[in-house]
Amino acid sequence: MQMTMRNNLCSRREGAGRGDIVLGIFALFLLYLLYDSGFFTAAAWQDFNRRFYQNFVKDSRYMMLVDGLKSTIFMTTGATLIGLAVGLILSVIRVAYKGGADIPMLNKLANTYITVLRGTPAMVQLLIWNFTIFASARDLNTQYIAILAFGLNSGAYVAEIFRGGIESIDPGQMEAARSLGLSYGTSMRFVILPQALRNVVPMLFNEFIALLKETSVAGYIGIDDLTRAGQNIQALTLEHSQPLVMVAIIYLVIVLFLTHLVRKLEEWLSRGRRG
Amino acid sequence: MAIIEVKDLHKTFKLQDGRELEVLKGISTGINKGEKIAVIGPSGSGKSTFLRCLNRMEEPTSGTITFKGEDITSPKCDINLVRRKMGMVFQHFYLFPHLTVRKNLTLSPVQLKLMTQDEADSRAQELLARVGLADKIDEWPERLSGGQKQRVAIARAMAMNPDVLLFDEPTSALDPEMIGEVLDVMQELADSGMTMYLVTHEMGFAHKVADKILFIDNGVISEEGTPDEVFDHPKKPRTIEFLSKVLRR
């Protein structure tokens, strides 16, 4: 199983697809525009290098971006873990209620939670957590507040992903487990959830990617994440484009890498259980 | 002595549009230890619902079912304990696709702490040998043919050492050439003295193996008796009509 997965990850697609060609033409067009605007003259190139040095090299300013990236990854990872836990609990409540469990209050609570957290912007939620709920907790690391805010927000989305995954499993699986004397909870844990999880892994990964980008508003509560690090460099060098374009490129590279992973993962999962 | 006794069992389904459908209209019957009872009847007659009420896969609307003297329709009854001793085999097998054959068989005994993993493993080995699949113990369900899946499903039900096995049309989803291998396994179980309820369309097998035939029609037992009585000398016009349809081919 492991071996096949490795092989799949290493295999390469042959030749260029239509998307690659379009991208190539677009890149050529962009190069032409730059050329036309005098970007490739020696003076412009020198200026570009000087500003690049100012922005990223001098006083090790690139470290600001590195630290920002660390913070972004830390928040995203923490929020993902909370999101998974919260989402799992919420989805099981909703599925169990639908399956006849006598938990109307819990179900109502779960529904309200999902509606409210999906129905309001994550950034507003972040601000409320920081400036209202934890307003008096000034010695608390704001990164933890952000993790909580983004995690609880993500939980509402993850809950819907999980619910879809659980409901996609044939009801006969639950019946077969129950017919062996297993309780509802044990059947859920050992029979239903492992199958559901497998079905939703790609969607969970996409949620992780969305979350990564969503944490870019953490600067609003004073966290030096990747985005804020770019702005901090801007403030030091009074440079208007390079730092933010660099930030965008870093996000893009990470997202493209993760997207690539999801695609490989999907391929592997659709190949069946043993590749 | 009766292992299962059913008294005046009713089951009404609520349909999506709010109407009600009475599927079982008062069934009273029972099964003795070691007895094999085949339940036959037209589709939609309620025979599967009857079987599924026995381990409360469907909640009976009214009536009582006792299992080894315990009223399992009472709210005080822990149905999970009852189900340990009442195995069920489904039309569509429902093997757990994310687990190997071995884990399919050992999950329940180990999780319920009835056996250690080692004990359950050797029991699984034994049962798989019995259904002719000893070499498939580490195989994944999706690698098996339909007939093999159903034999694993039977072994899985047996892994709990049940007192009764409930078969819900176990060969109806199989390709014709695979029906024989599953029936052979069931024959062997029957010969070993297993108590069995069998909902089936395999009239030949029912005739050969069953001690008693229940003919369920329109939610009631319309005729019952030994295979000879029901198959060869049916009394009710509905039974005669049904048998003439299914046996003509």
Coordinates of C-alpha atoms in Angstrom, one line a residue:
Chain A
M1 CA 0.0 0.0 0.0
Q2 CA 2.7 2.4 1.0
M3 CA 4.9 1.5 -2.0
T4 CA 2.1 2.2 -4.5
M5 CA 1.4 5.5 -2.9
R6 CA 5.1 6.5 -3.3
N7 CA 5.1 5.4 -6.9
N8 CA 2.0 7.4 -7.6
L9 CA 3.5 10.5 -6.1
C10 CA 6.6 10.1 -8.1
S11 CA 4.9 9.4 -11.4
R12 CA 4.9 12.2 -13.9
R13 CA 2.3 13.3 -16.4
E14 CA 3.7 13.1 -19.9
G15 CA 3.7 16.2 -22.2
A16 CA 2.0 19.6 -21.8
G17 CA -1.8 19.9 -21.4
R18 CA -3.9 22.6 -22.9
G19 CA -3.7 24.5 -19.5
D20 CA 0.1 24.7 -19.7
I21 CA 0.0 26.1 -23.3
V22 CA -2.5 28.8 -22.3
L23 CA -0.3 29.7 -19.3
G24 CA 2.7 29.8 -21.5
I25 CA 1.1 32.3 -23.9
F26 CA -0.1 34.4 -21.0
A27 CA 3.5 34.5 -19.6
L28 CA 4.9 35.6 -23.0
F29 CA 2.3 38.3 -23.2
L30 CA 3.3 39.5 -19.7
L31 CA 7.0 39.5 -20.6
Y32 CA 6.1 41.6 -23.7
L33 CA 4.3 44.2 -21.6
L34 CA 7.2 44.4 -19.2
Y35 CA 9.6 44.8 -22.1
D36 CA 7.4 47.5 -23.6
S37 CA 7.3 49.5 -20.4
G38 CA 11.1 49.6 -20.2
F39 CA 11.4 47.0 -17.5
F40 CA 14.4 45.3 -19.1
T41 CA 16.6 48.4 -19.5
A42 CA 19.7 48.4 -17.5
A43 CA 18.6 51.3 -15.3
A44 CA 15.3 49.6 -14.4
W45 CA 17.0 46.4 -13.6
Q46 CA 19.5 48.1 -11.3
D47 CA 16.6 49.9 -9.6
F48 CA 14.8 46.6 -9.2
N49 CA 17.9 45.0 -7.6
R50 CA 18.4 48.0 -5.3
R51 CA 14.8 47.8 -4.0
F52 CA 15.0 44.1 -3.7
Y53 CA 18.1 44.5 -1.5
Q54 CA 16.3 47.1 0.6
N55 CA 13.2 45.0 1.0
F56 CA 14.5 41.6 1.6
V57 CA 18.3 41.4 2.2
K58 CA 19.3 44.4 4.2
D59 CA 19.2 43.8 8.0
S60 CA 18.0 40.3 7.1
R61 CA 14.5 41.6 6.4
Y62 CA 13.6 38.3 4.7
M63 CA 13.5 36.9 8.2
M64 CA 10.4 39.0 8.8
L65 CA 8.7 37.0 6.0
V66 CA 10.1 33.7 7.4
D67 CA 8.7 34.5 10.8
G68 CA 5.4 35.6 9.3
L69 CA 5.2 32.4 7.4
K70 CA 5.9 30.4 10.5
S71 CA 3.1 32.3 12.3
T72 CA 0.7 31.7 9.3
I73 CA 1.5 28.0 9.3
F74 CA 1.2 27.7 13.1
M75 CA -2.2 29.4 13.0
T76 CA -3.5 27.4 10.1
T77 CA -2.3 24.1 11.6
G78 CA -3.8 24.8 15.0
A79 CA -7.1 26.1 13.5
T80 CA -7.3 23.0 11.3
L81 CA -7.0 20.7 14.3
I82 CA -9.7 22.6 16.2
G83 CA -11.8 22.6 13.1
L84 CA -11.5 18.9 12.6
A85 CA -12.4 18.2 16.2
V86 CA -15.3 20.6 16.3
G87 CA -16.5 19.5 12.9
L88 CA -16.4 15.8 13.8
I89 CA -18.5 16.4 17.0
L90 CA -21.0 18.6 15.2
S91 CA -21.5 16.2 12.3
V92 CA -21.9 13.2 14.5
I93 CA -24.6 15.1 16.6
R94 CA -26.5 15.9 13.4
V95 CA -26.2 12.5 11.9
A96 CA -27.1 10.7 15.2
Y97 CA -30.2 13.0 15.6
K98 CA -31.3 12.2 12.1
G99 CA -30.7 8.5 12.8
G100 CA -33.2 8.7 15.7
A101 CA -31.1 9.6 18.7
D102 CA -33.0 11.5 21.3
I103 CA -30.9 14.7 21.4
P104 CA -33.1 17.5 20.0
M105 CA -31.4 20.3 22.1
L106 CA -27.9 19.3 21.0
N107 CA -29.0 19.1 17.4
K108 CA -30.6 22.5 17.6
L109 CA -27.4 23.9 19.2
A110 CA -25.2 22.3 16.5
N111 CA -27.5 23.7 13.7
T112 CA -27.4 27.2 15.2
Y113 CA -23.6 27.0 15.6
I114 CA -23.2 26.0 11.9
T115 CA -25.7 28.7 10.7
V116 CA -24.1 31.5 12.7
L117 CA -20.5 30.7 12.0
R118 CA -21.0 30.1 8.3
G119 CA -23.3 33.1 8.0
T120 CA -20.9 35.7 9.3
P121 CA -17.4 36.7 8.0
A122 CA -14.5 34.9 9.6
M123 CA -12.8 38.3 10.0
V124 CA -15.7 39.7 12.0
Q125 CA -15.6 36.6 14.2
L126 CA -11.9 37.1 14.7
L127 CA -12.4 40.8 15.7
I128 CA -15.2 39.8 18.1
W129 CA -13.1 37.1 19.8
N130 CA -10.2 39.5 20.2
F131 CA -11.9 42.8 21.1
T132 CA -15.0 41.5 22.9
I133 CA -14.7 38.1 24.3
F134 CA -11.0 38.1 25.2
A135 CA -10.9 41.9 25.5
S136 CA -9.7 41.7 29.1
A137 CA -7.2 38.9 28.6
R138 CA -4.4 41.1 27.5
D139 CA -1.5 38.8 28.4
L140 CA -3.0 36.0 26.2
N141 CA -0.9 35.4 23.0
T142 CA -3.2 36.8 20.3
Q143 CA -2.1 33.9 18.1
Y144 CA -4.1 31.5 20.3
I145 CA -7.1 33.7 20.0
A146 CA -6.7 33.6 16.2
I147 CA -6.3 29.8 16.3
L148 CA -9.5 29.6 18.3
A149 CA -11.5 32.0 16.1
F150 CA -10.4 30.4 12.8
G151 CA -10.7 26.9 14.3
L152 CA -14.2 27.3 15.5
N153 CA -15.1 29.0 12.2
S154 CA -13.6 26.2 10.2
G155 CA -15.4 23.6 12.4
A156 CA -18.7 24.8 11.0
Y157 CA -17.6 24.1 7.4
V158 CA -15.8 20.8 8.4
A159 CA -19.0 19.7 10.0
E160 CA -20.9 19.9 6.7
I161 CA -18.1 18.1 4.9
F162 CA -18.1 15.3 7.5
R163 CA -21.9 15.0 7.4
G164 CA -21.9 14.6 3.7
G165 CA -19.2 12.0 4.0
I166 CA -21.1 10.0 6.7
E167 CA -24.4 10.2 4.8
S168 CA -22.6 8.9 1.7
I169 CA -22.0 5.6 3.4
D170 CA -24.5 2.8 2.7
P171 CA -26.9 2.5 5.7
G172 CA -26.4 -1.2 5.4
Q173 CA -22.9 -0.7 6.9
M174 CA -24.4 0.6 10.1
E175 CA -27.0 -2.3 10.1
A176 CA -24.3 -4.9 9.6
A177 CA -22.3 -3.4 12.5
R178 CA -25.3 -3.2 14.7
S179 CA -26.4 -6.7 13.8
L180 CA -23.1 -7.9 15.4
G181 CA -24.0 -6.4 18.7
L182 CA -21.9 -3.3 18.4
S183 CA -23.4 -0.1 19.9
Y184 CA -24.2 2.9 17.7
G185 CA -21.1 4.7 18.9
T186 CA -18.7 1.8 18.4
S187 CA -20.2 1.2 14.9
M188 CA -19.8 4.9 14.1
R189 CA -16.2 4.9 15.3
F190 CA -14.9 1.7 13.7
V191 CA -17.2 1.2 10.7
I192 CA -18.8 4.4 9.5
L193 CA -16.2 7.1 10.3
P194 CA -13.2 5.4 8.8
Q195 CA -15.0 5.0 5.5
A196 CA -16.5 8.5 5.6
L197 CA -13.2 10.1 6.4
R198 CA -11.6 8.4 3.4
N199 CA -14.3 9.9 1.2
V200 CA -13.8 13.5 2.5
V201 CA -10.0 13.7 2.8
P202 CA -9.7 15.8 -0.5
M203 CA -12.4 18.2 0.7
L204 CA -10.8 18.5 4.1
F205 CA -7.5 19.3 2.4
N206 CA -9.3 22.1 0.4
E207 CA -10.7 23.4 3.7
F208 CA -7.1 23.5 4.9
I209 CA -6.0 25.5 1.9
A210 CA -8.9 27.9 2.3
L211 CA -8.0 28.4 6.0
L212 CA -4.4 29.1 5.1
K213 CA -5.5 32.1 3.0
E214 CA -8.1 33.1 5.5
T215 CA -5.5 33.6 8.2
S216 CA -4.2 36.6 6.2
V217 CA -6.6 38.8 8.1
A218 CA -4.9 38.0 11.4
G219 CA -2.9 41.2 11.1
Y220 CA -6.1 43.0 12.1
I221 CA -5.6 41.8 15.7
G222 CA -1.9 42.6 15.6
I223 CA -0.4 39.2 14.7
D224 CA 2.7 39.4 12.5
D225 CA 1.6 36.7 10.0
L226 CA 2.9 36.5 6.5
T227 CA 0.7 39.2 5.1
R228 CA 1.4 41.5 8.0
A229 CA 5.1 40.9 7.6
G230 CA 4.9 42.2 4.1
Q231 CA 3.1 45.3 5.3
N232 CA 5.8 45.7 8.0
I233 CA 8.5 45.7 5.4
Q234 CA 6.5 48.2 3.4
A235 CA 6.4 50.5 6.4
L236 CA 10.2 50.2 6.8
T237 CA 11.2 50.7 3.2
L238 CA 8.2 52.8 1.9
E239 CA 8.2 50.4 -1.0
H240 CA 4.8 49.9 -2.5
S241 CA 4.9 46.7 -4.5
Q242 CA 7.7 44.2 -4.0
P243 CA 6.9 43.1 -0.4
L244 CA 3.3 42.4 -1.1
V245 CA 4.0 40.7 -4.5
M246 CA 6.5 38.5 -2.7
V247 CA 3.9 37.7 0.0
A248 CA 1.4 36.8 -2.8
I249 CA 4.0 34.6 -4.5
I250 CA 4.7 32.7 -1.2
Y251 CA 1.0 32.0 -0.7
L252 CA 0.6 30.9 -4.3
V253 CA 3.6 28.5 -4.1
I254 CA 2.2 26.9 -0.9
V255 CA -1.3 26.7 -2.3
L256 CA -0.1 25.2 -5.6
F257 CA 1.9 22.7 -3.7
L258 CA -1.0 21.7 -1.5
T259 CA -3.3 21.6 -4.5
H260 CA -0.9 19.3 -6.2
L261 CA -0.9 17.0 -3.1
V262 CA -4.7 16.9 -3.0
R263 CA -4.8 15.9 -6.7
K264 CA -2.3 13.1 -6.1
L265 CA -4.3 12.1 -3.0
E266 CA -7.5 12.0 -5.0
E267 CA -5.9 9.9 -7.7
W268 CA -4.6 7.5 -5.1
L269 CA -8.0 7.2 -3.3
S270 CA -9.9 6.7 -6.5
R271 CA -7.6 3.9 -7.5
G272 CA -9.1 1.8 -4.7
R273 CA -7.9 0.5 -1.4
R274 CA -4.5 -0.8 -2.4
G275 CA -3.6 1.3 -5.3
Chain B
M1 CA -38.0 -25.4 23.7
A2 CA -38.6 -22.2 21.7
I3 CA -35.6 -19.9 21.3
I4 CA -37.6 -17.2 19.7
E5 CA -41.3 -16.7 20.2
V6 CA -43.3 -14.0 18.4
K7 CA -46.8 -13.0 19.5
D8 CA -49.1 -10.8 17.4
L9 CA -46.3 -8.9 15.7
H10 CA -47.4 -5.7 13.9
K11 CA -45.3 -3.3 11.9
T12 CA -46.5 -0.1 10.3
F13 CA -44.3 2.1 8.3
K14 CA -44.8 5.8 8.0
L15 CA -44.4 6.8 4.4
Q16 CA -42.8 10.1 3.2
D17 CA -46.2 11.5 2.2
G18 CA -47.6 10.9 5.7
R19 CA -49.6 7.8 4.9
E20 CA -49.2 4.6 6.8
L21 CA -48.4 1.2 5.4
E22 CA -49.2 -1.8 7.6
V23 CA -46.7 -4.4 6.5
L24 CA -47.1 -7.0 9.3
K25 CA -50.6 -7.6 10.4
G26 CA -50.3 -9.8 13.4
I27 CA -47.8 -12.6 13.2
S28 CA -47.4 -15.3 15.8
T29 CA -44.8 -18.0 15.4
G30 CA -41.6 -19.3 16.9
I31 CA -38.5 -21.3 16.4
N32 CA -37.0 -24.1 18.4
K33 CA -33.4 -24.8 19.0
G34 CA -31.8 -26.5 16.0
E35 CA -34.9 -25.8 13.8
K36 CA -34.6 -24.4 10.3
I37 CA -37.5 -22.3 9.1
A38 CA -37.7 -20.9 5.6
V39 CA -39.9 -17.9 5.1
I40 CA -41.3 -17.6 1.6
G41 CA -43.8 -15.4 -0.1
P42 CA -44.3 -12.8 -2.8
S43 CA -42.2 -9.6 -2.7
G44 CA -43.7 -6.9 -0.6
S45 CA -45.5 -9.5 1.5
G46 CA -43.5 -8.5 4.7
K47 CA -41.2 -11.5 5.0
S48 CA -38.0 -9.4 5.2
T49 CA -39.7 -7.0 7.6
F50 CA -40.6 -10.0 9.8
L51 CA -37.0 -11.1 9.9
R52 CA -35.7 -7.7 10.6
C53 CA -38.1 -7.2 13.5
L54 CA -36.6 -10.3 15.2
N55 CA -33.3 -8.5 16.0
R56 CA -35.1 -5.1 16.0
M57 CA -33.4 -3.8 12.8
E58 CA -37.0 -2.6 12.4
E59 CA -38.8 -1.6 15.6
P60 CA -42.1 -3.6 15.9
T61 CA -45.1 -1.4 16.2
S62 CA -46.8 -3.8 18.5
G63 CA -46.6 -7.3 19.7
T64 CA -43.9 -9.1 21.6
I65 CA -40.8 -11.1 20.7
T66 CA -39.1 -13.2 23.3
F67 CA -35.6 -14.5 22.8
K68 CA -34.5 -17.2 25.2
G69 CA -37.3 -16.1 27.6
E70 CA -36.5 -12.4 27.5
D71 CA -38.9 -9.9 26.1
I72 CA -36.7 -8.1 23.6
T73 CA -39.4 -5.6 22.7
S74 CA -39.4 -4.2 26.2
P75 CA -37.6 -0.9 26.7
K76 CA -35.5 -2.5 29.5
C77 CA -34.0 -4.9 27.1
D78 CA -30.4 -4.1 25.9
I79 CA -30.8 -5.0 22.2
N80 CA -27.0 -5.0 21.7
L81 CA -26.7 -8.0 24.1
V82 CA -29.4 -9.8 22.2
R83 CA -27.9 -9.2 18.8
R84 CA -24.6 -10.7 19.9
K85 CA -26.5 -14.0 20.0
M86 CA -28.6 -13.4 16.8
G87 CA -26.5 -13.2 13.7
M88 CA -27.8 -11.7 10.5
V89 CA -26.7 -12.2 6.9
F90 CA -27.8 -9.6 4.4
Q91 CA -28.8 -9.7 0.8
H92 CA -26.0 -7.3 -0.1
F93 CA -23.4 -8.8 2.3
Y94 CA -22.3 -5.4 3.8
L95 CA -18.8 -6.5 4.5
F96 CA -16.8 -3.6 5.9
P97 CA -14.7 -2.5 2.8
H98 CA -12.1 -0.7 4.8
L99 CA -11.1 -3.8 6.8
T100 CA -9.5 -7.0 5.7
V101 CA -11.5 -10.2 5.9
R102 CA -9.7 -11.0 9.2
K103 CA -10.8 -7.7 10.7
N104 CA -14.3 -8.1 9.4
L105 CA -14.6 -11.2 11.5
T106 CA -12.7 -10.1 14.6
L107 CA -13.9 -6.5 15.0
S108 CA -17.0 -7.3 17.0
P109 CA -15.7 -10.0 19.3
V110 CA -12.6 -8.0 20.1
Q111 CA -14.3 -4.6 20.5
L112 CA -17.0 -6.2 22.8
K113 CA -14.1 -7.8 24.8
L114 CA -15.5 -11.3 24.2
M115 CA -12.2 -12.5 22.9
T116 CA -8.6 -11.3 22.7
Q117 CA -7.3 -10.5 19.2
D118 CA -5.4 -13.8 19.2
E119 CA -8.4 -15.8 20.1
A120 CA -10.6 -14.0 17.6
D121 CA -7.9 -14.5 14.9
S122 CA -7.8 -18.3 15.4
R123 CA -11.6 -18.4 15.5
A124 CA -11.6 -16.4 12.2
Q125 CA -9.1 -18.9 10.7
E126 CA -11.3 -21.8 11.8
L127 CA -14.5 -20.2 10.4
L128 CA -13.0 -19.2 7.1
A129 CA -11.7 -22.7 6.6
R130 CA -15.2 -23.9 7.3
V131 CA -16.6 -21.7 4.5
G132 CA -13.8 -22.7 2.2
L133 CA -11.9 -19.3 2.3
A134 CA -9.0 -20.0 4.6
D135 CA -6.6 -18.5 2.1
K136 CA -8.5 -15.2 2.0
I137 CA -8.0 -14.2 5.6
D138 CA -5.8 -11.2 4.7
E139 CA -7.7 -10.3 1.6
W140 CA -9.7 -7.1 1.1
P141 CA -13.4 -7.5 0.6
E142 CA -13.5 -5.8 -2.8
R143 CA -11.1 -8.4 -4.1
L144 CA -13.7 -11.2 -3.5
S145 CA -16.4 -12.4 -5.8
G146 CA -20.0 -12.0 -4.7
G147 CA -20.2 -15.6 -3.5
Q148 CA -17.0 -15.3 -1.5
K149 CA -18.2 -12.1 0.1
Q150 CA -21.4 -13.7 1.2
R151 CA -19.5 -16.7 2.6
V152 CA -17.3 -14.2 4.5
A153 CA -20.4 -12.5 5.8
I154 CA -21.7 -15.8 7.1
A155 CA -18.4 -16.4 8.8
R156 CA -18.6 -12.9 10.3
A157 CA -22.0 -13.6 11.7
M158 CA -20.7 -17.0 13.1
A159 CA -17.8 -15.3 14.7
M160 CA -20.1 -14.1 17.5
N161 CA -21.1 -17.7 18.2
P162 CA -24.8 -16.9 17.8
D163 CA -27.7 -19.1 18.9
V164 CA -29.7 -18.2 15.8
L165 CA -28.8 -17.0 12.4
L166 CA -31.2 -14.8 10.4
F167 CA -30.7 -15.0 6.6
D168 CA -32.3 -12.1 4.6
E169 CA -32.4 -13.3 1.0
P170 CA -28.7 -14.3 1.1
T171 CA -28.5 -15.4 -2.5
S172 CA -30.7 -12.8 -4.2
A173 CA -27.9 -10.5 -5.1
L174 CA -25.6 -13.2 -6.5
D175 CA -24.8 -14.2 -10.0
P176 CA -26.4 -17.6 -10.7
E177 CA -23.1 -19.4 -10.8
M178 CA -22.3 -18.3 -7.2
I179 CA -25.5 -19.3 -5.5
G180 CA -24.4 -22.9 -5.2
E181 CA -21.3 -22.2 -3.1
V182 CA -23.3 -20.1 -0.6
L183 CA -26.1 -22.6 -0.3
D184 CA -23.5 -25.3 0.3
V185 CA -22.1 -23.3 3.3
M186 CA -25.6 -22.8 4.6
Q187 CA -26.4 -26.5 4.1
E188 CA -23.3 -27.3 6.2
L189 CA -24.4 -24.9 8.9
A190 CA -27.8 -26.5 8.9
D191 CA -26.4 -30.0 9.2
S192 CA -24.2 -28.9 12.2
G193 CA -27.4 -28.1 14.1
M194 CA -27.6 -24.3 13.7
T195 CA -30.9 -22.6 14.4
M196 CA -31.8 -20.7 11.2
Y197 CA -34.4 -18.4 9.9
L198 CA -34.2 -18.1 6.2
V199 CA -36.0 -15.6 3.9
T200 CA -35.4 -16.9 0.5
H201 CA -36.6 -17.4 -3.1
E202 CA -34.6 -20.6 -3.4
M203 CA -37.5 -23.0 -3.2
G204 CA -35.4 -26.1 -3.9
F205 CA -33.0 -25.2 -1.1
A206 CA -35.9 -24.4 1.3
H207 CA -37.5 -27.7 0.5
K208 CA -34.3 -29.6 1.1
V209 CA -33.1 -27.9 4.3
A210 CA -36.0 -26.4 6.1
D211 CA -38.0 -28.2 8.9
K212 CA -40.8 -25.8 8.4
I213 CA -42.0 -23.4 5.8
L214 CA -43.8 -20.2 6.6
F215 CA -45.7 -18.7 3.7
I216 CA -46.2 -15.0 4.4
D217 CA -48.7 -13.2 2.3
N218 CA -50.0 -9.6 2.7
G219 CA -48.5 -9.3 6.3
V220 CA -49.8 -12.6 7.8
I221 CA -48.7 -16.2 7.8
S222 CA -51.1 -17.5 5.3
E223 CA -49.9 -21.1 5.4
E224 CA -47.3 -23.1 7.3
G225 CA -46.1 -26.6 7.6
T226 CA -43.4 -29.1 6.6
P227 CA -41.9 -28.6 3.2
D228 CA -43.9 -31.6 1.9
E229 CA -47.1 -30.1 3.2
V230 CA -46.6 -26.6 1.8
F231 CA -44.8 -27.4 -1.4
D232 CA -46.4 -30.6 -2.4
H233 CA -49.9 -30.3 -0.9
P234 CA -50.6 -26.6 -0.5
K235 CA -54.1 -25.8 0.8
K236 CA -54.6 -22.1 0.3
P237 CA -55.4 -20.7 -3.2
R238 CA -52.8 -18.0 -2.7
T239 CA -50.1 -20.5 -1.8
I240 CA -51.0 -22.6 -4.8
E241 CA -50.9 -19.5 -7.1
F242 CA -47.5 -18.3 -5.7
L243 CA -45.9 -21.7 -5.9
S244 CA -47.2 -22.3 -9.4
K245 CA -45.5 -19.0 -10.4
V246 CA -42.1 -19.6 -8.8
L247 CA -41.9 -23.4 -9.5
R248 CA -43.0 -23.3 -13.1
R249 CA -39.7 -22.3 -14.4

